[in-house]
Coordinates of C-alpha atoms in Angstrom, one line a residue:
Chain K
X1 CA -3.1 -26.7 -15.4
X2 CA -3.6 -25.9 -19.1
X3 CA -3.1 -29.1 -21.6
X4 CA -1.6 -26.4 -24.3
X5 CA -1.8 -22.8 -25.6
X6 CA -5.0 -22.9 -27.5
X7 CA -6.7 -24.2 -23.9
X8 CA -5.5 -21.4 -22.0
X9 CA -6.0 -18.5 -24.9
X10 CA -10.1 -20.1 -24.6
X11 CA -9.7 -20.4 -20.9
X12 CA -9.1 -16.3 -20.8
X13 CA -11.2 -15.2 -23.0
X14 CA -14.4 -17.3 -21.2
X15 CA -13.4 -15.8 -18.3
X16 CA -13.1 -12.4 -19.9
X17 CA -16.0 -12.4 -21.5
X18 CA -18.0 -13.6 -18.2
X19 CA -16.6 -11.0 -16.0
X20 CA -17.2 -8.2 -18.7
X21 CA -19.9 -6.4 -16.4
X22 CA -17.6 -6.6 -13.7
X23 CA -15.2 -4.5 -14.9
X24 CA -12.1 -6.0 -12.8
X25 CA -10.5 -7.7 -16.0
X26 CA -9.2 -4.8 -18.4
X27 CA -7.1 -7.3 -20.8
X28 CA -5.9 -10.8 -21.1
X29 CA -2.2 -11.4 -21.3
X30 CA -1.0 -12.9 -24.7
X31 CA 1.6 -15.4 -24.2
X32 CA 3.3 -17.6 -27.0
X33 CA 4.1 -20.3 -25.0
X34 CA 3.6 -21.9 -21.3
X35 CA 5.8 -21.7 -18.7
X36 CA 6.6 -26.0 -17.7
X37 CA 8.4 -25.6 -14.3
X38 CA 9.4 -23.7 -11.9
X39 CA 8.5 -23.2 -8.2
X40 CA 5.7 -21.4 -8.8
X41 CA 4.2 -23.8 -11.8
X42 CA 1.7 -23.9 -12.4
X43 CA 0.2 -21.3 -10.7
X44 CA -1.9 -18.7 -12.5
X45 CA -2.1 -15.0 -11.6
X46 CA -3.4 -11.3 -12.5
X47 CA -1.6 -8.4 -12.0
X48 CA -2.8 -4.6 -11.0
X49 CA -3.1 -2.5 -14.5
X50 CA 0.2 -0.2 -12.6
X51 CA 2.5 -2.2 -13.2
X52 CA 4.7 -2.8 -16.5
X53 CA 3.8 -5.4 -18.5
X54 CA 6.5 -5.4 -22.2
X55 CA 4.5 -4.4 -25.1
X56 CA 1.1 -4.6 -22.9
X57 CA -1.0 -1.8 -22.0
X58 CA -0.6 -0.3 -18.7
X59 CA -3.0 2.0 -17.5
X60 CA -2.3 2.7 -14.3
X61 CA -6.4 3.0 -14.0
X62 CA -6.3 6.3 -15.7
X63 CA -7.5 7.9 -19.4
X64 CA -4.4 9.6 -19.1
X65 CA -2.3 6.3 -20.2
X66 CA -5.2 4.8 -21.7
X67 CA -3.1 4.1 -24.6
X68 CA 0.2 3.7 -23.1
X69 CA 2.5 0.3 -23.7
X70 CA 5.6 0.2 -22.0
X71 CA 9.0 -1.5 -23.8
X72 CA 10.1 -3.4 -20.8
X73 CA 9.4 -6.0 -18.3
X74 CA 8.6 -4.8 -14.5
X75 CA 11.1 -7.0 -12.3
X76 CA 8.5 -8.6 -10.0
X77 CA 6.7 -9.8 -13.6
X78 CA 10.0 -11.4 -14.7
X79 CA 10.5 -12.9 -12.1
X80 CA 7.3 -14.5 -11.3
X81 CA 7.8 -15.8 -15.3
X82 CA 11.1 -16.8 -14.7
X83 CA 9.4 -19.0 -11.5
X84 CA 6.6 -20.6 -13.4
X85 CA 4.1 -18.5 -12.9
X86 CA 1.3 -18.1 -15.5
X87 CA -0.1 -14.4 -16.4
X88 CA -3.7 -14.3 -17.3
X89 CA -4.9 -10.6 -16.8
X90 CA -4.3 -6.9 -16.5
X91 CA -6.7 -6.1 -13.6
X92 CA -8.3 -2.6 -12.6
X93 CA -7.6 -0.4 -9.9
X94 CA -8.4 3.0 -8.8
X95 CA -6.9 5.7 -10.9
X96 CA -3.3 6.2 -10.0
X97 CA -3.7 3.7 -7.3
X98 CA -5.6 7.1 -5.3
X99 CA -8.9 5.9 -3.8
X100 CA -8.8 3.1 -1.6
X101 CA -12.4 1.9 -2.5
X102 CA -12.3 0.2 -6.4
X103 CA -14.5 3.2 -7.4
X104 CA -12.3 5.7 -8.9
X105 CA -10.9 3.6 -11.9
X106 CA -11.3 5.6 -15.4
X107 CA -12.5 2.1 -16.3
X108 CA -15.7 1.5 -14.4
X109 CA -16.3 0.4 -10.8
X110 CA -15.4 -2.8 -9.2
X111 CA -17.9 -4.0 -6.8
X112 CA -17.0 -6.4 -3.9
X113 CA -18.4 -10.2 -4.9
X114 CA -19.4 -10.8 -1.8
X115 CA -22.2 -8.1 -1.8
X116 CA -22.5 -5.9 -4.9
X117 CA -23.6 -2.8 -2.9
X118 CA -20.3 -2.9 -0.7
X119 CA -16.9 -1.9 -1.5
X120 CA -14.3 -4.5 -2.7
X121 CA -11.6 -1.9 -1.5
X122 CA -8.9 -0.4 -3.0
X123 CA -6.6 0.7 -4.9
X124 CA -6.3 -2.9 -5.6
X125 CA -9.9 -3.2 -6.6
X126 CA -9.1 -6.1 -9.8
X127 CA -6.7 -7.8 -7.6
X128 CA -8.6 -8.2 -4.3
X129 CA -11.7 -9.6 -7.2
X130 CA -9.5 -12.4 -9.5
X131 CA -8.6 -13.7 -6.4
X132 CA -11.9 -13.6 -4.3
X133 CA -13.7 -14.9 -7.4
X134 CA -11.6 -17.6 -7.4
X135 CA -10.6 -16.3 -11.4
X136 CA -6.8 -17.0 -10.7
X137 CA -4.6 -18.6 -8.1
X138 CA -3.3 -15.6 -6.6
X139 CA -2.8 -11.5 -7.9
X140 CA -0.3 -8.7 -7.3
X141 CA -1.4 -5.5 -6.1
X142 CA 0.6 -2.5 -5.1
X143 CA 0.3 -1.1 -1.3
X144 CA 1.0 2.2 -0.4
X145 CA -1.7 3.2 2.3
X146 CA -3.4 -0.3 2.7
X147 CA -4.1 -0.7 -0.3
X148 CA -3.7 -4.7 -0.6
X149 CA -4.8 -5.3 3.3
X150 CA -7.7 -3.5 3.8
X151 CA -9.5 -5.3 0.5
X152 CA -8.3 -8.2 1.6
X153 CA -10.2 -7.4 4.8
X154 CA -13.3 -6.6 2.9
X155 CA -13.3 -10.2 1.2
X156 CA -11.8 -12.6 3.3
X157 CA -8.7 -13.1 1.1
X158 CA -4.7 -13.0 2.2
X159 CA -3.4 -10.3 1.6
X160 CA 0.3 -9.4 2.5
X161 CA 2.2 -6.2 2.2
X162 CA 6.5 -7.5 2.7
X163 CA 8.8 -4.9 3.8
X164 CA 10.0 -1.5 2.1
X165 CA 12.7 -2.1 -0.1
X166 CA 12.3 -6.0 0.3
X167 CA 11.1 -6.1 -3.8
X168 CA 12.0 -4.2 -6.4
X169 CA 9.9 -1.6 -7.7
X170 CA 11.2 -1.6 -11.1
X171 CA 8.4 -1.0 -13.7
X172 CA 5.6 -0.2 -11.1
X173 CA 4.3 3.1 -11.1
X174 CA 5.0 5.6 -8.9
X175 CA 2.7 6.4 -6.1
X176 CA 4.4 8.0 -3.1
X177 CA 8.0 6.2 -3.3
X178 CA 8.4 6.4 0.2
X179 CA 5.9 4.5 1.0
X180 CA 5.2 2.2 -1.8
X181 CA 5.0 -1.4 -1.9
X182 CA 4.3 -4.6 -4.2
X183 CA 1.8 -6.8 -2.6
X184 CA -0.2 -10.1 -3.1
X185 CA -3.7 -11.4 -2.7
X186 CA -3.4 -15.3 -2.3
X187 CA -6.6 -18.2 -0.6
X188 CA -3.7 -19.5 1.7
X189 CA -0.2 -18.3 3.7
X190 CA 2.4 -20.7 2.2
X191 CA 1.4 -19.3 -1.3
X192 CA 1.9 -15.7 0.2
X193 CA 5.4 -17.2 1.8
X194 CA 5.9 -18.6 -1.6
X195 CA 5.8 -15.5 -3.3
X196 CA 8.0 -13.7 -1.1
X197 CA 10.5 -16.3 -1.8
X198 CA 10.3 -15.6 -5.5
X199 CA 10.3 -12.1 -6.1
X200 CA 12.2 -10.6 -3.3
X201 CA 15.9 -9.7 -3.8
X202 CA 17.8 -6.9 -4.9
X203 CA 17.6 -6.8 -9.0
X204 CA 20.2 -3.2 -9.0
X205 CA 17.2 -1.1 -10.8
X206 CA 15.9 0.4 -7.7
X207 CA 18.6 2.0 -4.9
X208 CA 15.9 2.1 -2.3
X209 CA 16.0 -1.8 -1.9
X210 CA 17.2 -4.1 1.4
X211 CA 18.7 -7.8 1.2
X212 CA 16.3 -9.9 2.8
X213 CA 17.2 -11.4 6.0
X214 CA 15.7 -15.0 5.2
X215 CA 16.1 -16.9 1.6
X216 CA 13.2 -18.9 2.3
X217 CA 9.7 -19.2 4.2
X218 CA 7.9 -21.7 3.3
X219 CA 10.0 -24.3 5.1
X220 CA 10.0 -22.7 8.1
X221 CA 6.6 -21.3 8.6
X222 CA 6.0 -23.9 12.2
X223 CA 7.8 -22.2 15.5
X224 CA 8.5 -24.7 18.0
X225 CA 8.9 -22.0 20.6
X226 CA 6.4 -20.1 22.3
X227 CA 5.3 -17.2 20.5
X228 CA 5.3 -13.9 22.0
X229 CA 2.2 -11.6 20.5
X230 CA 1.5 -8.4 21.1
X231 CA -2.2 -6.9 21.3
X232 CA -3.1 -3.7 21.8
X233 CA -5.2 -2.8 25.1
X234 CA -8.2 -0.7 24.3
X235 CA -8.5 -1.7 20.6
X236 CA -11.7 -2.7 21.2
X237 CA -13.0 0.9 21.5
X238 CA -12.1 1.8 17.8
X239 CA -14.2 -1.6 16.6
X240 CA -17.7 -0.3 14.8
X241 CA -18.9 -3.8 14.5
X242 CA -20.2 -6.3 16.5
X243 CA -19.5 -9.0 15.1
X244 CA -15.8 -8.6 15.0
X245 CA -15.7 -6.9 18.3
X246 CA -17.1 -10.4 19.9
X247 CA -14.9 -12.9 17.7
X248 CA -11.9 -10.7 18.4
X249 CA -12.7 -11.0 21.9
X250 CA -13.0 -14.8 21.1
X251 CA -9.7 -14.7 19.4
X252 CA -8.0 -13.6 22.3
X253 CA -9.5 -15.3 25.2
X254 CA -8.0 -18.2 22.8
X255 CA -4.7 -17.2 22.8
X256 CA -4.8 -16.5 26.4
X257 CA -5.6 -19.9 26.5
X258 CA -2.6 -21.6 24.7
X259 CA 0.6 -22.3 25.6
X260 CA 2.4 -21.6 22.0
X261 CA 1.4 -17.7 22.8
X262 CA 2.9 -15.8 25.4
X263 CA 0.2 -12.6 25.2
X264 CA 2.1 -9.2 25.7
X265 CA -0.7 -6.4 26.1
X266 CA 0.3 -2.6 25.7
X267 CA -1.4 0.0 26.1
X268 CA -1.2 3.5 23.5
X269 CA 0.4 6.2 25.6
X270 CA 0.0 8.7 22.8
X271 CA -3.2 8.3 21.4
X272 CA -2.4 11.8 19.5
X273 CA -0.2 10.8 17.6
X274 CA -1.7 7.4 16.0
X275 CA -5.1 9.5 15.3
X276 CA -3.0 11.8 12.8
X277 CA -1.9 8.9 11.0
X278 CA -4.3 9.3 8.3
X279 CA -3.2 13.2 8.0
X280 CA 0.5 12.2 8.0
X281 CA -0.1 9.8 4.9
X282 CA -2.4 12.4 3.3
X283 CA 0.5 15.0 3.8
X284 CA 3.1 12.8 2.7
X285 CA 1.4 10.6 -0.4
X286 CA -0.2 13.6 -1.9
X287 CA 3.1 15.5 -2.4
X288 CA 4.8 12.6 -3.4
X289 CA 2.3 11.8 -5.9
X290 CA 2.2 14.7 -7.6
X291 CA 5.7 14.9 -8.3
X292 CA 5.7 11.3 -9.5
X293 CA 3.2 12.1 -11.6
X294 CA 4.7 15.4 -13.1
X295 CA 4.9 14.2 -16.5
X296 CA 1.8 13.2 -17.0
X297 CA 1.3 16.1 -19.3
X298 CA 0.2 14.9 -22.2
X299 CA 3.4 15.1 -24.6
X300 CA 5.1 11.6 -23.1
X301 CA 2.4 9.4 -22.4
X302 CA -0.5 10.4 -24.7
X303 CA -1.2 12.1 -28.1
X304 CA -2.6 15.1 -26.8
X305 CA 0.0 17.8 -27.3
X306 CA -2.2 21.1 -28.5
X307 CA -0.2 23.7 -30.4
X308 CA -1.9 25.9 -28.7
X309 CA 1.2 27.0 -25.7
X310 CA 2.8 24.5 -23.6
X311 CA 1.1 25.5 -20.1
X312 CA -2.8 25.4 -22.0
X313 CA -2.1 22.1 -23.4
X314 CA -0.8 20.4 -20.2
X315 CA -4.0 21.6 -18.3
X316 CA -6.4 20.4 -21.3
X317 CA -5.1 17.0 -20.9
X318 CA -5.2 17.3 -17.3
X319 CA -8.7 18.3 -17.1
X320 CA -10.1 15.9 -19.4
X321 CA -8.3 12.6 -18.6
X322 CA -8.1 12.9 -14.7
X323 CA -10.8 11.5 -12.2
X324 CA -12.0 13.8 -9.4
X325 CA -10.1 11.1 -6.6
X326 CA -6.8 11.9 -8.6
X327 CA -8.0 15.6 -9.0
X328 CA -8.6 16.1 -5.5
X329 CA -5.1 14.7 -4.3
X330 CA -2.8 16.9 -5.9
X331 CA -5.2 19.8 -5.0
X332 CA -4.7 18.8 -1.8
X333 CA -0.8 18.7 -2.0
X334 CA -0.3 21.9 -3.5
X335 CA -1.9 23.3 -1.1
X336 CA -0.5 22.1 1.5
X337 CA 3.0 22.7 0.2
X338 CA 1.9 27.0 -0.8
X339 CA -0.6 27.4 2.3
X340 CA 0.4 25.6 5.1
X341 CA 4.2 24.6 4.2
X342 CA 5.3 23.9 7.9
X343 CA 3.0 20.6 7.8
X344 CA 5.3 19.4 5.2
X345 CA 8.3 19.2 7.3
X346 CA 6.2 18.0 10.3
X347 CA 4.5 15.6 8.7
X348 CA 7.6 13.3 8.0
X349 CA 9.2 14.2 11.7
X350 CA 5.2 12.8 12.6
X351 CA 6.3 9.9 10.2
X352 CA 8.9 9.1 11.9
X353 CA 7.7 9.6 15.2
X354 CA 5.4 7.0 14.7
X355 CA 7.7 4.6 13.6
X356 CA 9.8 4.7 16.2
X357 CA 6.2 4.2 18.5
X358 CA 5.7 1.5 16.3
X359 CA 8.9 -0.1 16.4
X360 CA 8.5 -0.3 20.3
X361 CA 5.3 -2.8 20.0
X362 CA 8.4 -5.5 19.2
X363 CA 10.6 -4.4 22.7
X364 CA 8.9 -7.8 23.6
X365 CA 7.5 -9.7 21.6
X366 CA 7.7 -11.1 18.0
X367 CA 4.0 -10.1 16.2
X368 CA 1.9 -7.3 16.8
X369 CA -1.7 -8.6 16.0
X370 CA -5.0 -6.4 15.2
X371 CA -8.3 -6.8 14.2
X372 CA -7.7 -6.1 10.2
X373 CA -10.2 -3.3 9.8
X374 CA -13.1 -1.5 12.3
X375 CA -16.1 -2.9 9.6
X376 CA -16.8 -5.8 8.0
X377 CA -18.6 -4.2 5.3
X378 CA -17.6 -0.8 3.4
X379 CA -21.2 0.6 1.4
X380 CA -20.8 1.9 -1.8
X381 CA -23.1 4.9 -0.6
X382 CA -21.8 4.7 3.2
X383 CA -20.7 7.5 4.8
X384 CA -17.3 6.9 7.0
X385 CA -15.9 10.2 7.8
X386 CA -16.0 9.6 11.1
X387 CA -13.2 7.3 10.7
X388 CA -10.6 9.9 10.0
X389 CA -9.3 9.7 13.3
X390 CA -10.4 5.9 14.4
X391 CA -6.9 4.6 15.1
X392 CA -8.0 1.2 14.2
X393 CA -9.2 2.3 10.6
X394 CA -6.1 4.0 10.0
X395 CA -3.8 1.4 11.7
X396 CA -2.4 -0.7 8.4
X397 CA -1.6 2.8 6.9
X398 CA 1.1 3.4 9.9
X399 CA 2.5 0.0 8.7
X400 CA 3.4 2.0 5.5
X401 CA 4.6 4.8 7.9
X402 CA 7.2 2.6 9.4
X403 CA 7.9 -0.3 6.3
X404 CA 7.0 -3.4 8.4
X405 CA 5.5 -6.3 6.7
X406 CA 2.0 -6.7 7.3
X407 CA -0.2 -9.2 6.4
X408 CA -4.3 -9.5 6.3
X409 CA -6.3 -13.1 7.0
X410 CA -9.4 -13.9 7.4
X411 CA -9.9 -16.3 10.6
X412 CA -13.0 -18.9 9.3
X413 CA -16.0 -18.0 11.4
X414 CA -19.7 -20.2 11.4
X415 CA -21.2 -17.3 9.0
X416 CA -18.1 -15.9 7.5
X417 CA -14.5 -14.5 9.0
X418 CA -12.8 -12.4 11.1
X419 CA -10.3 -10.8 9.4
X420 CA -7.0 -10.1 11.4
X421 CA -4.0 -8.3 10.5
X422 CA -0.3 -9.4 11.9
X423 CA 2.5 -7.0 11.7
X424 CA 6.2 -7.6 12.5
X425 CA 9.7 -5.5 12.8
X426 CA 10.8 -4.2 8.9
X427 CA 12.8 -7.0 7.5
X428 CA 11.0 -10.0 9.7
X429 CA 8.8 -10.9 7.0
X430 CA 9.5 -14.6 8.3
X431 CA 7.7 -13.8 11.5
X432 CA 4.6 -12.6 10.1
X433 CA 4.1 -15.4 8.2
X434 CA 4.9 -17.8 11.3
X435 CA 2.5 -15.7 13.5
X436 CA -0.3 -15.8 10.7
X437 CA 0.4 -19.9 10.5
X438 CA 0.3 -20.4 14.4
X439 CA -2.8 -17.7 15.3
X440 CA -4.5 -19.8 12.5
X441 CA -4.1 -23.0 13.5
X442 CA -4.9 -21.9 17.8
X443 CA -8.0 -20.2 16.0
X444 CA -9.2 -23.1 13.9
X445 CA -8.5 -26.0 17.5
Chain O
X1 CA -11.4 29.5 -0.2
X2 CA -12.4 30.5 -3.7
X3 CA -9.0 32.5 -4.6
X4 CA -7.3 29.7 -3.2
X5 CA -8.9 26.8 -5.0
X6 CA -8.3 28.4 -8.1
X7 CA -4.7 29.6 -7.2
X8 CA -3.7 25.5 -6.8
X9 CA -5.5 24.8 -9.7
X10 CA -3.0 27.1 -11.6
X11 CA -0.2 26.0 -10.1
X12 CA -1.5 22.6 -10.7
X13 CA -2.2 22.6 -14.3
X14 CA -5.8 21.7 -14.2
X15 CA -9.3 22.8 -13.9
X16 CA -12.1 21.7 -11.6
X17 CA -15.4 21.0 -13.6
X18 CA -18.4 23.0 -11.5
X19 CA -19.5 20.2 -10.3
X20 CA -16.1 19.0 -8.4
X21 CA -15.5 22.4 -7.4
X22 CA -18.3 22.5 -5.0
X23 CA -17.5 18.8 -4.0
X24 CA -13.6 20.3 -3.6
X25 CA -14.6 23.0 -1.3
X26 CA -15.9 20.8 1.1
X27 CA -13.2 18.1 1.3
X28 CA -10.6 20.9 1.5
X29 CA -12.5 22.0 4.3
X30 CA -12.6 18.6 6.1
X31 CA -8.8 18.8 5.4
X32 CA -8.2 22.0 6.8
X33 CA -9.7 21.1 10.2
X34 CA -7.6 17.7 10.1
X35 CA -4.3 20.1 9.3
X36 CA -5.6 22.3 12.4
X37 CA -5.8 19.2 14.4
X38 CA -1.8 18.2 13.2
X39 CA -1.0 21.0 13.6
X40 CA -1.6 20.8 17.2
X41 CA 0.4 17.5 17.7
X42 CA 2.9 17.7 19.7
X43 CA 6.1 15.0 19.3
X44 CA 8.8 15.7 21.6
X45 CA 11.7 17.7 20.9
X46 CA 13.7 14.2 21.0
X47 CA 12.1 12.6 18.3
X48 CA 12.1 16.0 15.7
X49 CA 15.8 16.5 15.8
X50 CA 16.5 13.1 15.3
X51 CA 14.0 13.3 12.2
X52 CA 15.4 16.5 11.6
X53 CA 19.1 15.1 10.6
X54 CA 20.7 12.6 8.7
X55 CA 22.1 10.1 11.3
X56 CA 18.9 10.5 12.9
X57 CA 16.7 9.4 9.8
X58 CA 19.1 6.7 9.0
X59 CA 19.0 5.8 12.2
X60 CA 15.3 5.6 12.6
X61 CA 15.3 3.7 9.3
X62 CA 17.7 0.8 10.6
X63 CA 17.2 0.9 14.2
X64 CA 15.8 -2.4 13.8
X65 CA 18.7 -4.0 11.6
X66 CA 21.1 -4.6 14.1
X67 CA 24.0 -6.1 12.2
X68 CA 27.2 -4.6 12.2
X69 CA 27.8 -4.4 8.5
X70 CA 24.7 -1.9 8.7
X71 CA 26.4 0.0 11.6
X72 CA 29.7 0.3 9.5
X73 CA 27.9 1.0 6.2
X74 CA 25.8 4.5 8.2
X75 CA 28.9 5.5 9.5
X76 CA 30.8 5.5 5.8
X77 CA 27.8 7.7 4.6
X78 CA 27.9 9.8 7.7
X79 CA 31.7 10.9 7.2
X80 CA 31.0 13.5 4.1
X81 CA 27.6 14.6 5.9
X82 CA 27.6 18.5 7.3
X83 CA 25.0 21.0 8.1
X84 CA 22.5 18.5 5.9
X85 CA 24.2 18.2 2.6
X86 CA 27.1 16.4 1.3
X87 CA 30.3 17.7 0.8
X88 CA 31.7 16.1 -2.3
X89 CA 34.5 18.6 -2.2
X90 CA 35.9 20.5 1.0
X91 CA 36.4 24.5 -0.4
X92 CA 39.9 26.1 -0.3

């Protein structure tokens, strides 16, 4: 807690000026007074450099809104303000929230803290860093592929993803709508619950929203009835690492164990169909995108109208202010949508397909739970194509694919963690957070 | 491949530098052998015409909110719903 303004104004800027090779902290947040109360005072936070900030600028990680400062608030900001939250930083991300590793920011690469040669994940590179580093109490990221989870994964931080529609989207940018969500890097689940409480709730300024089924969380995060839990049979095939494969395996010999958890194992009938999940967001996000995108043309946004023809002067701008990642996307959008435009269609039939497959994980039971990523470690030079079709390295995108909450945490091991990942039916944010409390308190008896 | 990288760039509005042109070729060949791949997926015939019309996708959307002001709300958007558009105005 800051005693006064001038104490928090030196507070940022030591911790700006510390992290400068870093390059996770764009800006600090100028504020003209503190917030006093509130249920989230006095909680400080960061927030991902996509989302607007009145007045502040918003980059969206990209040269092509490098000088862009939008005239209104984003809801979630608001109302984390109006809760008694306190905003510290505009953090990096990949460009246009395309990249999935905190490498393809147009301001520099974020490294993971944990190990400088390793990923820190992405697009929520800043985000998934404030919070690891301990720079803030906890940081909002935007998911639309993982992109909250699978850093969370990579540091041993909670990271939760609520349901589509469950929080506005007003004033973040525009990924792939159909899939994009807020989400929240936090040390702990009742600060994750917390949030939930504060932001969610339909605001009128985006249609796509649903009324949350629960008001609160924190106070009901115990179950006193057993638990039902769902694991997947044959996961352990898609594992690359050891050491997860043998504390997973630890994990659920516990649960077998414990009378809070009735285990419910099922098996993947169509195995097909979950190893084109990564396709079926590729399809899907990269067509969105660039029609969210569209008007990033120069003219709106920048200063770089060239009175040389409209159709030159877009594709100057274009080609000097995007990143290859970002590049590469739309490329391969367009040409899905002129070369091989059947795939378009398919791929949200595939979409839904896979939801439905999804949604029958919860016939029987309340959680589905997964090891949280097939690594422990991402390297910056690694190559991982292989995983294109690993189910389990693909898994928290079909979360996306179907809108359930889903929420990464790491499991406290002798020489690190295990990170796990719970998912639960759209809407039953509630249960996600009661699975994550009860599988961490069997894992830490 | 070269005609058609540079046919998307056009329709794109941007240019490839060299450099991320031969870096471009191969990850749109990567991508074509995934699109071959889905391509091949098959989804029964079940699942595509229910993701193929509106109650379907609505339904698909909600099957997990089971509440009956949800059941009443898809039918009220259903009523005005033919041959995948809405009519706002029924012709003479």
């Amino acid at each position: 807690m800051f005693k006064n303004i001038d104490e928090f104004k030196k507070t940022q800027e030591e911790i700006f000026n510390n992290e400068k090779n870093s390059n996770a902290i764009l800006s600090t947040i100028k504020l003209d007074e503190l917030p006093t109360e509130g249920k989230l005072f006095p909680l400080t936070f960061a927030i991902k450099d996509n989302v607007a900030v009145k007045d502040h600028k918003t980059t969206n990680g990209s040269l092509a809104l490098k000088n862009f400062f939008p005239n209104y608030n984003a809801t979630i900001y608001e109302r984390l303000l109006n809760n008694g939250a306190t905003p510290m930083f505009k953090v990096n991300m990949d460009e246009l929230a395309m990249g999935g590793s905190g490498t393809t920011s147009a301001f520099g690469l974020v490294t993971n803290p944990l190990n400088n040669n390793a990923q820190v994940g992405g697009s929520s590179s800043g985000s998934n860093y404030a919070v690891t580093k301990g720079l803030v109490d906890f940081a909002i990221g935007s998911d639309t592929g993982d992109s909250v989870r699978k850093p969370a994964a990579l540091t041993g931080t909670y990271g939760f993803k609520p349901s589509y529609g469950l929080v506005s989207r007003y004033g973040l940018y525009n990924f792939a709508s159909s899939l994009d969500t807020y989400g929240w890097f936090t040390k702990d689940i009742e600060t994750s619950a917390l949030l939930l409480e504060t932001v969610q709730g339909i605001d009128g300024k985006d249609s796509s929203m649903v009324e949350p089924m629960y008001e609160t969380y924190t106070d009901k995060l115990e179950v006193n009835e057993t638990f039902k839990v769902t694991i997947i049979d044959g996961i352990e095939e898609y594992i690359n690492d050891e050491e997860i494969l043998n504390e997973y395996k630890a994990l659920v010999s516990k649960l077998e164990n414990n009378s809070k958890v009735e285990l419910v194992k099922h098996l993947i009938e169509n195995k097909e169909l979950f190893e084109n999940v990564l396709t079926t967001y590729q399809i899907i996000s990269s067509i969105e995108a660039f029609s969210n995108n569209s008007n990033l043309t120069g003219f709106i946004f920048g200063d770089d109208f060239k009175n040389e023809g409209f159709d030159e002067s877009i594709t100057e701008h274009r080609t000097n202010n995007f990143g290859y990642e970002v590049k590469k996307r739309f490329l391969l959008g367009k040409f899905v949508s002129s070369e091989r435009k059947n795939l378009v269609r398919k791929a949200y039939n595939v979409k839904e397909a896979i939801a439905i497959e999804l949604n029958k994980l919860f016939d029987s039971s309340d959680i589905v739970l997964l090891p949280a990523t097939n690594r422990k470690e991402i390297l910056l030079d690694g190559d991982y194509s292989e995983d294109k079709y690993n189910i389990l390295a693909n898994v928290l995108t079909a979360w996306n694919l179907n809108g359930s909450p889903s929420f990464t945490l790491p499991l406290k091991t002798n020489d690190g963690f295990l990170p796990i990942n719970i998912s639960a039916l759209h809407r039953n944010d509630l249960k996600v957070f009661q699975g994550a409390k009860l599988i961490e308190g069997v894992w830490n008896e | 491949m070269e005609r058609v990288i540079k046919a998307i760039q056009d329709k794109a509005k941007f240019r490839l530098t060299e450099e991320q042109e031969v870096k471009f070729e191969k990850d749109l060949t990567s991508f074509v052998e995934q699109l071959d791949k889905f391509e091949e997926l098959n989804i029964d015939d079940k699942t595509l015409n229910r993701g193929n019309n509106f109650e379907g996708r609505v339904s698909i959307l909600r099957e997990d909110i089971n509440q009956e002001e949800d059941k009443i709300e898809i039918e009220k958007n259903t009523k005005n719903f033919k041959d995948g558009y809405f009519v706002l105005k029924e012709g003479k």
